[in-house]
Short mmCIF file of C-alpha atoms in Angstrom, two decimals:
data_model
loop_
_atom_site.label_atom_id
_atom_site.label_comp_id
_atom_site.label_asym_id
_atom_site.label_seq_id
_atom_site.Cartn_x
_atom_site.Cartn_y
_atom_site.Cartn_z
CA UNK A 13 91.59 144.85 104.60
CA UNK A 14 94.24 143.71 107.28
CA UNK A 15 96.70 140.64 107.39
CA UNK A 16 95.48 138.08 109.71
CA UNK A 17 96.87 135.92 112.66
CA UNK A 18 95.41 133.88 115.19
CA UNK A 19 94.42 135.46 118.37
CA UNK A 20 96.51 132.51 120.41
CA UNK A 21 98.07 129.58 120.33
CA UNK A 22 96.72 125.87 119.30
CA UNK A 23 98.58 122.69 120.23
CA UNK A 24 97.22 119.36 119.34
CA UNK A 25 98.89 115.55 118.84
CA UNK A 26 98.09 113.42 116.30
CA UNK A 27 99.61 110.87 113.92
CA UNK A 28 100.92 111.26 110.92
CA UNK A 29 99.40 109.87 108.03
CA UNK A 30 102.43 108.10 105.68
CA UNK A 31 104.83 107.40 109.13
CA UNK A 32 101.98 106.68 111.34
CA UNK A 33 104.22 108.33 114.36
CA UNK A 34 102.41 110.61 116.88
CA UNK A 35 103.32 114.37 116.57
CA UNK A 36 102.52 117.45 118.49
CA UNK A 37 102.34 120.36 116.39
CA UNK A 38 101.81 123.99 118.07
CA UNK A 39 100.10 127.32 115.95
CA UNK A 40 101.66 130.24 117.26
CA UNK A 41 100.41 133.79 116.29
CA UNK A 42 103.17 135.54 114.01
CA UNK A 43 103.99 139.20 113.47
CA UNK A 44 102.68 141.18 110.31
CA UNK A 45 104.88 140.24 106.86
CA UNK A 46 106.20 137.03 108.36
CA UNK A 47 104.00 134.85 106.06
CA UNK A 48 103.77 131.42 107.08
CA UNK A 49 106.71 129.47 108.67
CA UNK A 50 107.35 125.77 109.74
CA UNK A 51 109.42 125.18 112.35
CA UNK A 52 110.82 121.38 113.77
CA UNK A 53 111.94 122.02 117.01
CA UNK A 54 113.55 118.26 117.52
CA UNK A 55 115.99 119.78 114.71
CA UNK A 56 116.02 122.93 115.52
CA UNK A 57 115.21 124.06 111.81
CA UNK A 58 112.98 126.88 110.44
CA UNK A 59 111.03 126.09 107.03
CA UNK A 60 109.60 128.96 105.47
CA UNK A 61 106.31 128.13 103.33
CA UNK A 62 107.94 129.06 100.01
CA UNK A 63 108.05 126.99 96.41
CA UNK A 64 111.82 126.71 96.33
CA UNK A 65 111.57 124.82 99.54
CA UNK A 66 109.08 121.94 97.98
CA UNK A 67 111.30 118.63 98.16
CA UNK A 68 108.79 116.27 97.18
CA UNK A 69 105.53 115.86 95.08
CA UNK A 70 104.63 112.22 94.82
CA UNK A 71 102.34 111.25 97.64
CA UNK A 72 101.73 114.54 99.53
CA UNK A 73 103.46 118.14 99.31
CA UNK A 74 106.61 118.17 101.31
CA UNK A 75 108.62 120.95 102.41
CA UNK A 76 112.10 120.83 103.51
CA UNK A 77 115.57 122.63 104.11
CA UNK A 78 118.81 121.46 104.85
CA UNK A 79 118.05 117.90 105.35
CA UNK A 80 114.94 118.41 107.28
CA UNK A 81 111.39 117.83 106.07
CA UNK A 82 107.87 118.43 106.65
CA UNK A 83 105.68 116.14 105.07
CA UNK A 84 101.59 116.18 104.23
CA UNK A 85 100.99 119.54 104.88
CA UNK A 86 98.20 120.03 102.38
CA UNK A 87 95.61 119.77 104.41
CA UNK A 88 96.57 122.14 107.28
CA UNK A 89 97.49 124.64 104.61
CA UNK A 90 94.49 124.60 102.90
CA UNK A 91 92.04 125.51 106.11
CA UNK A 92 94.97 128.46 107.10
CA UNK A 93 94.26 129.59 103.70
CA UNK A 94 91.27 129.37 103.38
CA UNK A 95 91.06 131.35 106.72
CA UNK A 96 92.47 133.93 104.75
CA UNK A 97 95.52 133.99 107.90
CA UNK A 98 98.55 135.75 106.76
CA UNK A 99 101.26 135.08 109.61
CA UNK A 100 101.48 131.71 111.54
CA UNK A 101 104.35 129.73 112.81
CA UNK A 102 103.64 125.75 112.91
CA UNK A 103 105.59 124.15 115.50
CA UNK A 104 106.14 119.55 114.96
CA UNK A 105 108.37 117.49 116.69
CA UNK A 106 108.20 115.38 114.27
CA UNK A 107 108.17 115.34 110.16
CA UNK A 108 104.79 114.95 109.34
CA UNK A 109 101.77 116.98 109.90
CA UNK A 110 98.81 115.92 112.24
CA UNK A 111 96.28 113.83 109.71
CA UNK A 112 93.40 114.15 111.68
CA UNK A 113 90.08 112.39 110.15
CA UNK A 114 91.76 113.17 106.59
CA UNK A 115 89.95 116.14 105.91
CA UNK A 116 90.70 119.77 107.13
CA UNK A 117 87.69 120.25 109.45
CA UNK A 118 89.38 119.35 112.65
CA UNK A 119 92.02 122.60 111.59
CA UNK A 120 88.41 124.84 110.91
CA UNK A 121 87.55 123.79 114.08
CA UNK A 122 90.36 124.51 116.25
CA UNK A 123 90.87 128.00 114.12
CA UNK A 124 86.95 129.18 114.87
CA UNK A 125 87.90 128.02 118.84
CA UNK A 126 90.56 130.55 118.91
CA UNK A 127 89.61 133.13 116.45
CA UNK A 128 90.93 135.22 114.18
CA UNK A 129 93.24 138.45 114.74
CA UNK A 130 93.13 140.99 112.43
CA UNK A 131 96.96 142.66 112.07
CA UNK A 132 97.51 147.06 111.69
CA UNK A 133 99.47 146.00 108.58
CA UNK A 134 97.55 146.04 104.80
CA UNK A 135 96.75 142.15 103.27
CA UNK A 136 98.23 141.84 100.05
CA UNK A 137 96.78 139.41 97.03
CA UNK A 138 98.06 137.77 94.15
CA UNK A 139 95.73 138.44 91.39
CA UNK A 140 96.08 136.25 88.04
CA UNK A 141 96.59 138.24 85.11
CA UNK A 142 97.51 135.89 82.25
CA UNK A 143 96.10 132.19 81.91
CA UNK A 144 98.81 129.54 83.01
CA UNK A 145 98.48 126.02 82.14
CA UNK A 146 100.62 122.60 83.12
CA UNK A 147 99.60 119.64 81.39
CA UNK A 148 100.55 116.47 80.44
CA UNK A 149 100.68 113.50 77.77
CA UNK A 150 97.91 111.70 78.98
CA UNK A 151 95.24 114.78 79.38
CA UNK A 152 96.33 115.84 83.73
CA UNK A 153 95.52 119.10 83.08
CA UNK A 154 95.91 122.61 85.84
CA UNK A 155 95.42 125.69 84.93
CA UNK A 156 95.25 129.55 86.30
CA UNK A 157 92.95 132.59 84.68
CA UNK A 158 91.89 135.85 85.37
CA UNK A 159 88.85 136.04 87.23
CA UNK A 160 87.25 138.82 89.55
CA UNK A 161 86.53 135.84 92.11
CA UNK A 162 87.86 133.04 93.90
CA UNK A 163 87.21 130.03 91.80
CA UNK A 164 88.19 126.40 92.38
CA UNK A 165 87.09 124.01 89.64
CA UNK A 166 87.89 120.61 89.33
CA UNK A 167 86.88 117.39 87.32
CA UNK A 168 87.94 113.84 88.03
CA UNK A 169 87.22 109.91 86.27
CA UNK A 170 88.36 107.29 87.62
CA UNK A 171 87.37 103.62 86.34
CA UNK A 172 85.80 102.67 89.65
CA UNK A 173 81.79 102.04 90.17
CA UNK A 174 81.58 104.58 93.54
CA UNK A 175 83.53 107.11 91.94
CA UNK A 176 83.27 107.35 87.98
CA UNK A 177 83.31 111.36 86.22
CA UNK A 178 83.26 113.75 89.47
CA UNK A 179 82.90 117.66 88.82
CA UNK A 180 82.90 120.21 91.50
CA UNK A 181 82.58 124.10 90.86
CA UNK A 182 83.49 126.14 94.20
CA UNK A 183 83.40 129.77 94.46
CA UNK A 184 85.04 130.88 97.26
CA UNK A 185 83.74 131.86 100.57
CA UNK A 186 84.65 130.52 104.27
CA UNK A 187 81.36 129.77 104.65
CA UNK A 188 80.79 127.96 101.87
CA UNK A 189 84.53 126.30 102.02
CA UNK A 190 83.61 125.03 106.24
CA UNK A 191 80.27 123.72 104.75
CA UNK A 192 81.24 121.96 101.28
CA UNK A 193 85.26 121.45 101.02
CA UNK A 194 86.71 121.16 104.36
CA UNK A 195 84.85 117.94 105.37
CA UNK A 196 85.72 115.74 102.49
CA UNK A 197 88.64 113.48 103.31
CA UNK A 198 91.50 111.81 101.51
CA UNK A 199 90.87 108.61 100.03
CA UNK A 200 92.88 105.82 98.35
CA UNK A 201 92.39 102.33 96.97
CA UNK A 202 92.84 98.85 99.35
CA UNK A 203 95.67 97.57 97.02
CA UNK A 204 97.43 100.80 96.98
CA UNK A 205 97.27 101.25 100.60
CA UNK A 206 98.82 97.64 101.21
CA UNK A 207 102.07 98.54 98.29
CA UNK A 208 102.69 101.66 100.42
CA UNK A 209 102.81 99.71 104.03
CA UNK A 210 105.25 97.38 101.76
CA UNK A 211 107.28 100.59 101.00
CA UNK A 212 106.71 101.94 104.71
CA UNK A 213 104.41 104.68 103.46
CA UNK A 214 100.51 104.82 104.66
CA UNK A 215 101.48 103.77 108.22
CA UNK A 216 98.98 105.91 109.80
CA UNK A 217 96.15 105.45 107.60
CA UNK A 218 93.05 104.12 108.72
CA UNK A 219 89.43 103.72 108.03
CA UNK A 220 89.51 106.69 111.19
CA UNK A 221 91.48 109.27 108.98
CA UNK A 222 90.65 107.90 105.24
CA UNK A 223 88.49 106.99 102.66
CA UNK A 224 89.29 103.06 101.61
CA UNK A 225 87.84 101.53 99.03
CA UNK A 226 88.18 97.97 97.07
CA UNK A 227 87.77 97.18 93.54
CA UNK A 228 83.70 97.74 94.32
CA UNK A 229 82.83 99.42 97.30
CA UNK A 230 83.79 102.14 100.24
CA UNK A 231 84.91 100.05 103.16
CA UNK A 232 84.24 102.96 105.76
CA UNK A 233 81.19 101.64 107.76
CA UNK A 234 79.89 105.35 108.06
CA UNK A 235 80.32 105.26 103.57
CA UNK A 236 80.71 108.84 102.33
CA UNK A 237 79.71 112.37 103.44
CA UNK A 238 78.76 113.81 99.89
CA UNK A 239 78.26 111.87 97.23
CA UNK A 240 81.15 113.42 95.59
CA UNK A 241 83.61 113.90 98.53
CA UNK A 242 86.25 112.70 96.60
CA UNK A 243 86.35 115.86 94.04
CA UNK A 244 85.34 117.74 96.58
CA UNK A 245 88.38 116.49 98.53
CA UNK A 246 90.48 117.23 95.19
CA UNK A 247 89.91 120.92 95.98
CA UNK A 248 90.52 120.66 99.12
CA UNK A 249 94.35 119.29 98.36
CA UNK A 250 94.32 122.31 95.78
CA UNK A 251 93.37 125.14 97.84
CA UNK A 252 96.63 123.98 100.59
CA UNK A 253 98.86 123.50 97.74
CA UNK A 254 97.89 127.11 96.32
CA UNK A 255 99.01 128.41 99.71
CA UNK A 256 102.37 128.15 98.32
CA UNK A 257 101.49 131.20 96.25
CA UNK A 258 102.71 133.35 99.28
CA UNK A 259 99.21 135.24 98.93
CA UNK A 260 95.43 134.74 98.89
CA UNK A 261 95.04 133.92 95.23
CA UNK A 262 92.39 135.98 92.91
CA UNK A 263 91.58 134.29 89.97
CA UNK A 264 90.18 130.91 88.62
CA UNK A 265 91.91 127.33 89.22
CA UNK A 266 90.71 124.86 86.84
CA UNK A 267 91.71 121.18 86.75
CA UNK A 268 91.17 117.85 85.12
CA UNK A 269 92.72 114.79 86.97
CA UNK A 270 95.66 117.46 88.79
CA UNK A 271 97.83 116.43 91.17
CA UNK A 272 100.05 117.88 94.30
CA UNK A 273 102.56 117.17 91.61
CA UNK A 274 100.77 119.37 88.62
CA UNK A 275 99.61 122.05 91.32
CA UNK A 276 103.62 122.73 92.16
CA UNK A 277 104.50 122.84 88.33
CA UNK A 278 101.70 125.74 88.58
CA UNK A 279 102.72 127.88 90.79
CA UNK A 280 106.11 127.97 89.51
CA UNK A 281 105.34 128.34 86.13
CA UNK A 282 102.93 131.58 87.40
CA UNK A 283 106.14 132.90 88.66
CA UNK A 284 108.40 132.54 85.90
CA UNK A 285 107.04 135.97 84.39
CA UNK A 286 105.87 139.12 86.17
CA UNK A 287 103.31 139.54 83.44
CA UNK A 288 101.14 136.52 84.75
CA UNK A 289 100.35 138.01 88.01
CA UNK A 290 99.98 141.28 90.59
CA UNK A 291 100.28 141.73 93.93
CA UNK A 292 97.78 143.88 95.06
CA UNK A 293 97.36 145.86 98.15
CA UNK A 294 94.00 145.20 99.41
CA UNK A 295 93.66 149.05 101.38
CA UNK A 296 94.11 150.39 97.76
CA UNK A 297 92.47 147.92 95.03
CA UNK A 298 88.75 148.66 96.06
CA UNK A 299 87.03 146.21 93.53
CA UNK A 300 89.64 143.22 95.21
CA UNK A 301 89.26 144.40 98.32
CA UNK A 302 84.96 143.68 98.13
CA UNK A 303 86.23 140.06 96.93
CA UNK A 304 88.00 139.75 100.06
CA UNK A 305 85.59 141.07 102.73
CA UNK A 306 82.63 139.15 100.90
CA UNK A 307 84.71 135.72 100.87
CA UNK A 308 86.01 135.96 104.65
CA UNK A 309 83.06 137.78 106.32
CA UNK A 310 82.22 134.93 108.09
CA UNK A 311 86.06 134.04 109.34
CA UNK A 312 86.39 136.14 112.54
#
């Protein structure tokens, strides 16, 4: 199996979610063993996705270098990923990625318009080979384990009537990730979305680009698009914050209540010893290699 690019660009504008600011951002097809790499031309600086380079946690995953960040870049991440695409350059003018309608469907979309390029140089994986775990005091739990498939697995409870214990198993193919993941969109609570305007964060948001609800109800007029999009949507944050793995990850992801936060802890913690992983070169390891082609045979 081949590394992957897109076959040409894709420029779009949108607003940023937290600033609320409109921002062009341009996809640019990259050369083989470039990986993926942010770029803000109105600095002039060139952010390499890469764990050392995560700045911030708290409300979103933010990159940054030198002074210069990239903000909410989950969601972009985790339809390039799940795409399977190796080598991109992402081009803002601005420091916050495009929110679109709060899920990663409008990225799917734009990816399927231009299609997929497959590269002369051999895809490499990251396959788990010890369990990792991250957890804290009050039960937030993340974890890696071996696995001969793609496996995102995540459970949720929160104290609210529309919501309550959420569980969603996904094993991975595009298909399956365009039909069931990429659709479900961020959400967040009334009263928490009028603290962050206090603090200048959630400037963008909207009942366009989220999922609101008060201490009863979803306030979106359209109300939800699965009954558990909000798990579902969990996943979704997941799979982009993976992407900081470098690699296509093989193995199982398992979660209770995680966080952007938890997911970072992860894949450093993966790192600290060569024991917990492999990279694996996809022309060589047949039995990975079938994982691959059977989870992206329906991304070119």
């Amino acid at each position: 199996m081949k590394q992957r690019t897109i076959k040409k660009p894709i420029e779009i504008v949108g607003i940023g979610l937290h600033k609320g600011v409109p921002v062009t951002m341009k996809l640019e097809p990259l050369e083989e063993n470039m990986g993926i790499v942010f770029y803000r031309k109105d600095e002039g600086v060139t952010i390499p996705l890469k764990i050392e380079n995560v700045v911030d946690t708290k409300m979103a995953t933010v990159i940054g270098k030198d002074g210069v960040i990239i903000s909410t870049i989950e969601h972009l991440l985790s339809a390039i990923y799940a795409y399977g695409i190796d080598n991109l350059r992402i081009i803002l003018d601005n420091d916050e990625v495009p929110v679109l309608d709060g899920s990663s469907s409008g990225y799917c979309l734009l990816i399927d318009e231009v299609g997929i390029k497959e590269q002369e140089a051999t895809k490499k994986a990251i396959k788990v080979k010890k369990d990792v775990q991250v957890k804290t005091d009050e039960g937030k739990i993340v974890s890696l384990k071996p696995s001969h498939h793609i496996v995102y697995d995540f459970s949720i409870n929160f104290e609210h009537p529309v919501i309550g214990e959420q569980e969603f198993r996904f094993d991975y193919s595009i298909k399956e990730y365009k039909e069931n993941i990429s659709k479900a969109r961020t959400f967040g609570f009334l009263h928490e979305v009028q603290y962050l305007r206090s603090i200048g964060l959630a400037q963008g948001g909207s009942l366009e680009n989220a999922i609101v609800l008060d201490d009863n109800k979803v306030l979106n007029p359209e109300g939800l698009r699965y009954e558990n999009e909000f798990v579902r949507h969990k996943i979704l944050d997941a799979i982009g914050d993976m992407a900081l793995l470098g690699y296509t990850m093989i193995g199982e992801y398992n979660a209770h209540a995680g966080s952007h936060h938890l997911n970072h802890l992860l894949t450093k913690k993966l790192f600290e010893s060569e024991e917990n992983y492999e990279i694996v070169d996809l022309d060589t390891a047949e039995a990975e290699s079938k994982v691959f082609e059977m989870a992206f045979a329906h991304a070119n």
